[in-house]
Every structure is written in structure tokens, then in C-alpha cells.
PDB file of C-alpha atoms in Angstrom:
ATOM      1  CA  MET A   1       0.000   0.000   0.000  1.00  0.00           C
ATOM      2  CA  SER A   2       2.726   2.478   0.928  1.00  0.00           C
ATOM      3  CA  GLU A   3       4.359   1.974  -2.490  1.00  0.00           C
ATOM      4  CA  SER A   4       1.144   2.686  -4.408  1.00  0.00           C
ATOM      5  CA  LEU A   5       1.056   5.458  -6.992  1.00  0.00           C
ATOM      6  CA  CYS A   6      -1.975   6.801  -5.099  1.00  0.00           C
ATOM      7  CA  GLN A   7      -0.891   8.375  -1.820  1.00  0.00           C
ATOM      8  CA  THR A   8      -4.285   9.870  -0.933  1.00  0.00           C
ATOM      9  CA  LYS A   9      -5.463   8.954   2.555  1.00  0.00           C
ATOM     10  CA  VAL A  10      -8.943   7.501   3.071  1.00  0.00           C
ATOM     11  CA  VAL A  11     -10.225   7.025   6.614  1.00  0.00           C
ATOM     12  CA  ILE A  12     -12.999   4.770   7.873  1.00  0.00           C
ATOM     13  CA  ASP A  13     -14.199   6.444  11.071  1.00  0.00           C
ATOM     14  CA  CYS A  14     -15.123   3.586  13.424  1.00  0.00           C
ATOM     15  CA  ALA A  15     -15.808   5.508  16.619  1.00  0.00           C
ATOM     16  CA  TYR A  16     -19.486   4.554  16.790  1.00  0.00           C
ATOM     17  CA  ASP A  17     -19.542   1.253  18.679  1.00  0.00           C
ATOM     18  CA  HIS A  18     -21.728   2.835  21.356  1.00  0.00           C
ATOM     19  CA  LEU A  19     -24.435   3.653  18.789  1.00  0.00           C
ATOM     20  CA  MET A  20     -24.735   0.194  17.209  1.00  0.00           C
ATOM     21  CA  SER A  21     -26.164  -3.156  18.180  1.00  0.00           C
ATOM     22  CA  PHE A  22     -23.969  -6.229  18.305  1.00  0.00           C
ATOM     23  CA  LYS A  23     -25.380  -7.445  14.982  1.00  0.00           C
ATOM     24  CA  ASP A  24     -24.626  -4.136  13.297  1.00  0.00           C
ATOM     25  CA  ILE A  25     -21.081  -4.109  14.675  1.00  0.00           C
ATOM     26  CA  CYS A  26     -20.639  -7.538  13.076  1.00  0.00           C
ATOM     27  CA  LYS A  27     -22.006  -6.206   9.777  1.00  0.00           C
ATOM     28  CA  LEU A  28     -19.672  -3.221   9.899  1.00  0.00           C
ATOM     29  CA  ALA A  29     -16.703  -5.488  10.633  1.00  0.00           C
ATOM     30  CA  SER A  30     -17.557  -7.422   7.475  1.00  0.00           C
ATOM     31  CA  GLN A  31     -17.769  -4.190   5.469  1.00  0.00           C
ATOM     32  CA  VAL A  32     -14.420  -2.962   6.791  1.00  0.00           C
ATOM     33  CA  ALA A  33     -12.835  -6.302   5.895  1.00  0.00           C
ATOM     34  CA  ASN A  34     -14.296  -5.950   2.397  1.00  0.00           C
ATOM     35  CA  CYS A  35     -12.835  -2.444   2.117  1.00  0.00           C
ATOM     36  CA  TYR A  36      -9.413  -3.856   2.930  1.00  0.00           C
ATOM     37  CA  SER A  37      -9.863  -6.605   0.339  1.00  0.00           C
ATOM     38  CA  ILE A  38     -11.011  -4.124  -2.326  1.00  0.00           C
ATOM     39  CA  ASN A  39      -8.044  -1.867  -1.626  1.00  0.00           C
ATOM     40  CA  ARG A  40      -5.578  -4.759  -1.679  1.00  0.00           C
ATOM     41  CA  ARG A  41      -6.789  -5.793  -5.146  1.00  0.00           C
ATOM     42  CA  ALA A  42      -6.940  -2.242  -6.536  1.00  0.00           C
ATOM     43  CA  GLU A  43      -4.650  -1.172  -9.360  1.00  0.00           C
ATOM     44  CA  HIS A  44      -3.509   1.805  -7.281  1.00  0.00           C
ATOM     45  CA  PRO A  45      -4.521   1.305  -3.618  1.00  0.00           C
ATOM     46  CA  VAL A  46      -5.275   4.318  -1.460  1.00  0.00           C
ATOM     47  CA  GLN A  47      -3.626   4.817   1.930  1.00  0.00           C
ATOM     48  CA  LEU A  48      -6.303   3.254   4.131  1.00  0.00           C
ATOM     49  CA  TYR A  49      -6.752   4.203   7.787  1.00  0.00           C
ATOM     50  CA  ILE A  50      -9.234   2.544  10.138  1.00  0.00           C
ATOM     51  CA  THR A  51      -9.599   4.856  13.128  1.00  0.00           C
ATOM     52  CA  GLY A  52     -11.562   5.125  16.360  1.00  0.00           C
ATOM     53  CA  LEU A  53     -10.961   1.478  17.245  1.00  0.00           C
ATOM     54  CA  GLY A  54     -10.440   2.427  20.880  1.00  0.00           C
ATOM     55  CA  SER A  55     -14.033   3.593  21.309  1.00  0.00           C
ATOM     56  CA  ARG A  56     -15.904   2.253  24.311  1.00  0.00           C
ATOM     57  CA  ASN A  57     -17.651  -1.105  24.180  1.00  0.00           C
ATOM     58  CA  THR A  58     -21.272  -1.739  23.362  1.00  0.00           C
ATOM     59  CA  THR A  59     -23.061  -3.878  25.948  1.00  0.00           C
ATOM     60  CA  MET A  60     -25.779  -6.159  24.607  1.00  0.00           C
ATOM     61  CA  ASN A  61     -28.248  -8.575  26.179  1.00  0.00           C
ATOM     62  CA  ASP A  62     -28.024 -12.299  25.482  1.00  0.00           C
ATOM     63  CA  LYS A  63     -31.094 -12.184  23.239  1.00  0.00           C
ATOM     64  CA  ASP A  64     -29.240  -9.851  20.855  1.00  0.00           C
ATOM     65  CA  ILE A  65     -26.395 -12.331  20.378  1.00  0.00           C
ATOM     66  CA  SER A  66     -26.679 -15.321  18.065  1.00  0.00           C
ATOM     67  CA  LYS A  67     -26.230 -18.696  19.742  1.00  0.00           C
ATOM     68  CA  GLU A  68     -24.192 -19.711  16.712  1.00  0.00           C
ATOM     69  CA  ASP A  69     -21.535 -17.090  17.425  1.00  0.00           C
ATOM     70  CA  ASP A  70     -18.675 -19.230  18.737  1.00  0.00           C
ATOM     71  CA  TYR A  71     -16.693 -16.153  19.692  1.00  0.00           C
ATOM     72  CA  LEU A  72     -19.182 -15.178  22.385  1.00  0.00           C
ATOM     73  CA  THR A  73     -20.900 -18.367  23.492  1.00  0.00           C
ATOM     74  CA  VAL A  74     -17.922 -19.208  25.697  1.00  0.00           C
ATOM     75  CA  ASP A  75     -18.875 -16.219  27.810  1.00  0.00           C
ATOM     76  CA  LYS A  76     -21.581 -17.146  30.335  1.00  0.00           C
ATOM     77  CA  LEU A  77     -22.161 -13.652  31.672  1.00  0.00           C
ATOM     78  CA  GLU A  78     -25.670 -12.219  31.577  1.00  0.00           C
ATOM     79  CA  HIS A  79     -24.394  -9.167  29.715  1.00  0.00           C
ATOM     80  CA  ARG A  80     -21.600  -9.238  27.161  1.00  0.00           C
ATOM     81  CA  SER A  81     -19.483  -6.498  25.649  1.00  0.00           C
ATOM     82  CA  ILE A  82     -17.973  -6.342  22.184  1.00  0.00           C
ATOM     83  CA  ARG A  83     -16.002  -3.819  20.148  1.00  0.00           C
ATOM     84  CA  LEU A  84     -15.593  -3.540  16.413  1.00  0.00           C
ATOM     85  CA  TYR A  85     -11.868  -4.060  16.934  1.00  0.00           C
ATOM     86  CA  ASP A  86     -12.599  -7.432  18.571  1.00  0.00           C
ATOM     87  CA  ARG A  87     -14.579  -8.524  15.526  1.00  0.00           C
ATOM     88  CA  LEU A  88     -11.871  -7.359  13.125  1.00  0.00           C
ATOM     89  CA  LYS A  89      -9.294  -9.380  15.026  1.00  0.00           C
ATOM     90  CA  LEU A  90     -11.245 -12.500  14.079  1.00  0.00           C
ATOM     91  CA  SER A  91     -10.233 -11.657  10.502  1.00  0.00           C
ATOM     92  CA  ASN A  92      -6.572 -11.249  11.523  1.00  0.00           C
ATOM     93  CA  CYS A  93      -6.733  -7.508  10.940  1.00  0.00           C
ATOM     94  CA  ASP A  94      -3.399  -6.962  12.684  1.00  0.00           C
ATOM     95  CA  SER A  95      -1.719  -8.603   9.688  1.00  0.00           C
ATOM     96  CA  TRP A  96      -3.491  -6.375   7.141  1.00  0.00           C
ATOM     97  CA  ASP A  97      -1.592  -3.798   5.125  1.00  0.00           C
ATOM     98  CA  VAL A  98      -3.613  -0.924   6.598  1.00  0.00           C
ATOM     99  CA  ASN A  99      -3.224   1.669   9.333  1.00  0.00           C
ATOM    100  CA  LEU A 100      -5.204   0.468  12.367  1.00  0.00           C
ATOM    101  CA  CYS A 101      -5.630   3.284  14.882  1.00  0.00           C
ATOM    102  CA  GLU A 102      -7.336   3.293  18.262  1.00  0.00           C
ATOM    103  CA  ASP A 103      -7.221   7.107  18.246  1.00  0.00           C
ATOM    104  CA  ASP A 104      -9.917   9.214  16.644  1.00  0.00           C
ATOM    105  CA  TYR A 105      -9.027  10.578  13.202  1.00  0.00           C
ATOM    106  CA  THR A 106      -9.067  14.126  14.597  1.00  0.00           C
ATOM    107  CA  ARG A 107      -5.955  13.266  16.625  1.00  0.00           C
ATOM    108  CA  LEU A 108      -4.133  11.999  13.553  1.00  0.00           C
ATOM    109  CA  PHE A 109      -4.753  14.618  10.882  1.00  0.00           C
ATOM    110  CA  SER A 110      -4.861  18.381  10.545  1.00  0.00           C
ATOM    111  CA  ALA A 111      -8.430  19.704  10.638  1.00  0.00           C
ATOM    112  CA  ASP A 112      -7.940  21.798   7.498  1.00  0.00           C
ATOM    113  CA  LYS A 113      -7.185  18.640   5.481  1.00  0.00           C
ATOM    114  CA  ILE A 114     -10.227  16.632   6.585  1.00  0.00           C
ATOM    115  CA  VAL A 115     -13.178  16.116   4.230  1.00  0.00           C
ATOM    116  CA  TYR A 116     -16.027  14.089   5.735  1.00  0.00           C
ATOM    117  CA  LEU A 117     -18.165  12.314   3.145  1.00  0.00           C
ATOM    118  CA  CYS A 118     -21.884  12.682   3.874  1.00  0.00           C
ATOM    119  CA  ALA A 119     -24.972  12.322   1.694  1.00  0.00           C
ATOM    120  CA  GLU A 120     -26.348  15.499   3.310  1.00  0.00           C
ATOM    121  CA  SER A 121     -23.432  17.690   2.204  1.00  0.00           C
ATOM    122  CA  GLU A 122     -23.992  20.647  -0.106  1.00  0.00           C
ATOM    123  CA  HIS A 123     -20.645  20.104  -1.826  1.00  0.00           C
ATOM    124  CA  LEU A 124     -19.818  17.703  -4.643  1.00  0.00           C
ATOM    125  CA  LEU A 125     -16.629  15.738  -5.016  1.00  0.00           C
ATOM    126  CA  PRO A 126     -14.927  16.651  -8.307  1.00  0.00           C
ATOM    127  CA  ASP A 127     -14.145  14.517 -11.336  1.00  0.00           C
ATOM    128  CA  ASN A 128     -10.504  15.547 -11.037  1.00  0.00           C
ATOM    129  CA  PHE A 129      -8.987  15.838  -7.582  1.00  0.00           C
ATOM    130  CA  ASP A 130      -6.102  18.000  -8.749  1.00  0.00           C
ATOM    131  CA  ALA A 131      -8.337  20.800 -10.004  1.00  0.00           C
ATOM    132  CA  LYS A 132     -10.717  23.194  -8.299  1.00  0.00           C
ATOM    133  CA  SER A 133     -14.293  22.010  -8.330  1.00  0.00           C
ATOM    134  CA  THR A 134     -17.559  23.896  -8.325  1.00  0.00           C
ATOM    135  CA  SER A 135     -19.810  22.813  -5.498  1.00  0.00           C
ATOM    136  CA  ILE A 136     -23.531  23.527  -5.856  1.00  0.00           C
ATOM    137  CA  HIS A 137     -25.599  24.324  -2.775  1.00  0.00           C
ATOM    138  CA  MET A 138     -29.092  22.941  -2.299  1.00  0.00           C
ATOM    139  CA  ASP A 139     -30.514  26.416  -3.004  1.00  0.00           C
ATOM    140  CA  ASN A 140     -28.661  26.440  -6.366  1.00  0.00           C
ATOM    141  CA  SER A 141     -26.175  29.103  -5.294  1.00  0.00           C
ATOM    142  CA  VAL A 142     -22.570  28.344  -6.203  1.00  0.00           C
ATOM    143  CA  GLN A 143     -19.533  28.162  -3.959  1.00  0.00           C
ATOM    144  CA  LEU A 144     -16.005  27.190  -4.941  1.00  0.00           C
ATOM    145  CA  MET A 145     -14.615  24.311  -2.937  1.00  0.00           C
ATOM    146  CA  ASN A 146     -11.198  22.834  -3.545  1.00  0.00           C
ATOM    147  CA  PHE A 147     -10.715  19.086  -3.048  1.00  0.00           C
ATOM    148  CA  THR A 148      -7.341  17.547  -3.880  1.00  0.00           C
ATOM    149  CA  GLN A 149      -5.420  14.308  -3.508  1.00  0.00           C
ATOM    150  CA  ASN A 150      -3.687  15.864  -0.499  1.00  0.00           C
ATOM    151  CA  ASP A 151      -6.909  16.007   1.500  1.00  0.00           C
ATOM    152  CA  ILE A 152      -7.992  13.310   3.973  1.00  0.00           C
ATOM    153  CA  TYR A 153     -11.300  11.709   2.967  1.00  0.00           C
ATOM    154  CA  VAL A 154     -13.302  10.293   5.879  1.00  0.00           C
ATOM    155  CA  ILE A 155     -16.110   7.741   5.561  1.00  0.00           C
ATOM    156  CA  GLY A 156     -18.412   7.181   8.521  1.00  0.00           C
ATOM    157  CA  GLY A 157     -18.390   3.627   9.865  1.00  0.00           C
ATOM    158  CA  LEU A 158     -21.939   3.606  11.191  1.00  0.00           C
ATOM    159  CA  ILE A 159     -24.853   1.261  10.500  1.00  0.00           C
ATOM    160  CA  ASP A 160     -27.995   2.860  11.911  1.00  0.00           C
ATOM    161  CA  HIS A 161     -30.931   1.730   9.702  1.00  0.00           C
ATOM    162  CA  ASN A 162     -31.951   5.399   9.313  1.00  0.00           C
ATOM    163  CA  ASN A 163     -32.415   5.796  13.069  1.00  0.00           C
ATOM    164  CA  LEU A 164     -29.663   8.430  13.233  1.00  0.00           C
ATOM    165  CA  LYS A 165     -30.204  10.327   9.995  1.00  0.00           C
ATOM    166  CA  GLY A 166     -27.490  12.899   9.380  1.00  0.00           C
ATOM    167  CA  TYR A 167     -25.554  12.012  12.537  1.00  0.00           C
ATOM    168  CA  CYS A 168     -22.105  11.853  10.902  1.00  0.00           C
ATOM    169  CA  TYR A 169     -22.824  15.065   9.004  1.00  0.00           C
ATOM    170  CA  GLN A 170     -23.839  16.871  12.187  1.00  0.00           C
ATOM    171  CA  GLN A 171     -20.698  15.681  13.958  1.00  0.00           C
ATOM    172  CA  ALA A 172     -18.503  16.837  11.066  1.00  0.00           C
ATOM    173  CA  ILE A 173     -20.139  20.277  10.988  1.00  0.00           C
ATOM    174  CA  LYS A 174     -19.824  20.593  14.759  1.00  0.00           C
ATOM    175  CA  ARG A 175     -16.101  19.889  14.449  1.00  0.00           C
ATOM    176  CA  GLY A 176     -15.715  22.439  11.666  1.00  0.00           C
ATOM    177  CA  HIS A 177     -14.722  19.940   8.969  1.00  0.00           C
ATOM    178  CA  ARG A 178     -15.387  20.331   5.283  1.00  0.00           C
ATOM    179  CA  THR A 179     -17.961  17.894   3.923  1.00  0.00           C
ATOM    180  CA  ALA A 180     -18.681  16.510   0.475  1.00  0.00           C
ATOM    181  CA  ARG A 181     -20.910  13.969  -1.220  1.00  0.00           C
ATOM    182  CA  LEU A 182     -20.598  11.567  -4.123  1.00  0.00           C
ATOM    183  CA  PRO A 183     -22.224  12.813  -7.376  1.00  0.00           C
ATOM    184  CA  LEU A 184     -25.018  10.243  -7.593  1.00  0.00           C
ATOM    185  CA  LYS A 185     -27.658  12.531  -9.071  1.00  0.00           C
ATOM    186  CA  GLU A 186     -25.156  14.337 -11.258  1.00  0.00           C
ATOM    187  CA  VAL A 187     -24.235  11.123 -13.110  1.00  0.00           C
ATOM    188  CA  ASP A 188     -27.956  10.298 -13.357  1.00  0.00           C
ATOM    189  CA  LEU A 189     -27.945   7.331 -11.005  1.00  0.00           C
ATOM    190  CA  HIS A 190     -30.973   6.864  -8.803  1.00  0.00           C
ATOM    191  CA  ILE A 191     -31.039   4.455  -5.899  1.00  0.00           C
ATOM    192  CA  GLU A 192     -33.893   3.034  -3.888  1.00  0.00           C
ATOM    193  CA  GLY A 193     -34.734   5.096  -0.805  1.00  0.00           C
ATOM    194  CA  ARG A 194     -32.399   7.824   0.447  1.00  0.00           C
ATOM    195  CA  ASN A 195     -29.188   8.586  -1.449  1.00  0.00           C
ATOM    196  CA  VAL A 196     -27.166   6.985   1.327  1.00  0.00           C
ATOM    197  CA  LEU A 197     -24.647   4.277   0.502  1.00  0.00           C
ATOM    198  CA  SER A 198     -23.078   1.800   2.885  1.00  0.00           C
ATOM    199  CA  THR A 199     -19.515   2.275   4.103  1.00  0.00           C
ATOM    200  CA  VAL A 200     -18.114  -0.325   1.718  1.00  0.00           C
ATOM    201  CA  HIS A 201     -20.011   1.035  -1.302  1.00  0.00           C
ATOM    202  CA  VAL A 202     -18.744   4.574  -0.659  1.00  0.00           C
ATOM    203  CA  PHE A 203     -15.191   3.258  -0.339  1.00  0.00           C
ATOM    204  CA  GLN A 204     -15.486   1.130  -3.469  1.00  0.00           C
ATOM    205  CA  ALA A 205     -16.852   4.059  -5.487  1.00  0.00           C
ATOM    206  CA  LEU A 206     -14.424   6.669  -4.169  1.00  0.00           C
ATOM    207  CA  CYS A 207     -11.052   4.971  -4.480  1.00  0.00           C
ATOM    208  CA  PRO A 208     -10.867   4.364  -8.259  1.00  0.00           C
ATOM    209  CA  VAL A 209     -11.769   8.017  -8.876  1.00  0.00           C
ATOM    210  CA  LEU A 210      -9.149   9.209  -6.394  1.00  0.00           C
ATOM    211  CA  SER A 211      -6.529   7.084  -8.130  1.00  0.00           C
ATOM    212  CA  GLY A 212      -7.664   8.180 -11.603  1.00  0.00           C
ATOM    213  CA  THR A 213      -8.514   4.693 -12.882  1.00  0.00           C
ATOM    214  CA  LYS A 214     -12.291   5.220 -13.311  1.00  0.00           C
ATOM    215  CA  THR A 215     -14.860   7.952 -13.829  1.00  0.00           C
ATOM    216  CA  TRP A 216     -17.602   8.521 -11.269  1.00  0.00           C
ATOM    217  CA  LEU A 217     -20.185   6.860 -13.506  1.00  0.00           C
ATOM    218  CA  GLU A 218     -18.009   3.787 -14.033  1.00  0.00           C
ATOM    219  CA  SER A 219     -17.067   3.544 -10.389  1.00  0.00           C
ATOM    220  CA  LEU A 220     -20.547   4.090  -8.955  1.00  0.00           C
ATOM    221  CA  LYS A 221     -22.121   1.580 -11.340  1.00  0.00           C
ATOM    222  CA  HIS A 222     -19.530  -0.976 -10.296  1.00  0.00           C
ATOM    223  CA  ALA A 223     -19.916  -0.276  -6.571  1.00  0.00           C
ATOM    224  CA  ILE A 224     -23.701  -0.073  -6.189  1.00  0.00           C
ATOM    225  CA  PRO A 225     -25.581  -3.403  -6.357  1.00  0.00           C
ATOM    226  CA  PRO A 226     -27.969  -3.469  -9.358  1.00  0.00           C
ATOM    227  CA  ARG A 227     -30.903  -4.256  -7.043  1.00  0.00           C
ATOM    228  CA  LYS A 228     -30.480  -0.814  -5.422  1.00  0.00           C
ATOM    229  CA  LEU A 229     -30.533   1.089  -8.720  1.00  0.00           C
ATOM    230  CA  LEU A 230     -33.840   2.399 -10.015  1.00  0.00           C
ATOM    231  CA  SER A 231     -34.580   2.532 -13.729  1.00  0.00           C
ATOM    232  CA  VAL A 232     -35.749   6.009 -14.756  1.00  0.00           C
TER     233      VAL A 232
END
């Protein structure tokens, strides 16, 4: 990864254990593992960081934990705790060619370089990350926003089933970070429900465009499952 022609840093922000159920933590662990696999196979891998792994545990009742989960059934306590990091270790994450960080991403990178990717953002990611891009506000006014390969692109690692709509966006705004969204509507792709993609689909769509190997249309069509796309 460090020898890749693409040196742009992409962060999966995993500081949300306390907001997810055990089942959703397991789902997110699978998505993060898929992100690693996608990056490892990429023509020009990005510099992948998985941060916030030191967040506090989520405590779940027995009824929320599958009896088939061998990792937890050895524990006979009435209440059990689990972290995303614990689930990733089952996939031998410590041997992955990624940057695993218990610290929050805000402790690792300069605030002026951070761009948090959120569906609610008023700013579009550009086709070319070396050039200035025009970002269109929801009210159709225009503001120049510069996104480059030197910025740090953060993807929220949160599965919430629409129970926490806009949570990552609100946190990014509160911290004063720039935000941006993928150009779904602009490339005339329409998905079922809200224009919110999963962590792994955002990562899979973003990285080829950052590395210059695909256009947004090519990358988004490849990343989004056909069942989620609506025919217009």
C-alpha cells in the first residue's frame, strides 16, 4: 500500500460502537474487511486508515447475540461487551496492510485537510482531484470548494438503519470539517430510498476516482448493487 502510486489517505471512522447493536457491529466489521480486500486488489490502492478502534464497548443482552456465534458463546455472563476491533481481530486484521488506529481521526490529521463524506453535504466531489471544483448548494447558489489528492477523505463507519439520519454530518459540521458527497444525481444514477450508501459502497466508489482509474459513472455503477438502482 505504501508503495502505491496513489498516496491519498482515506479514513474509515469507526468511533461509533456505542451507537450500534452487536449485529450491526458484526455487519460493519464485514464491510471494513471488504474495504481492505477491495483496496488490496486495486490497481492503485489508497492509503487506508481505520480509526476510532479504541471507542468504548457496546453492551448487549443475550437475546441480541446469536447462539451460533462461537466467539461469544464461551462467555456465560448475563451481559456481554464487544467492540468492532474485537470482531476485526477475528479476521486477523493486525496482519493487514492498513493503518489500524485506536485514536480518533481528529488526533491523527490536521483539521484543514479533513473532508467528511456525507450524503447530506452541499458540496460535490470533483471529477478531477487536482483541479478546483464547483460545489452547488441545495438552493442552487454556487460556492467554490477545492478538493485535492492531499486532503484526507473520511467515511463514517456507522450502520444505523436510518435511526440516526445525518448524525455523521452533524458531527462533522460541529467539528468544523469540510464535507462533500458523491455525485449520484449528477451522473444520473438513482437508488432506492435515500441517497445513502453503505460504508463499503462509498469506499469502493471513491477509491478508483481518487486514483484516476475510473470515472464517477463507471465507479458508482460498479460499486452499487444493481438491485439498489432504479430505472428512470
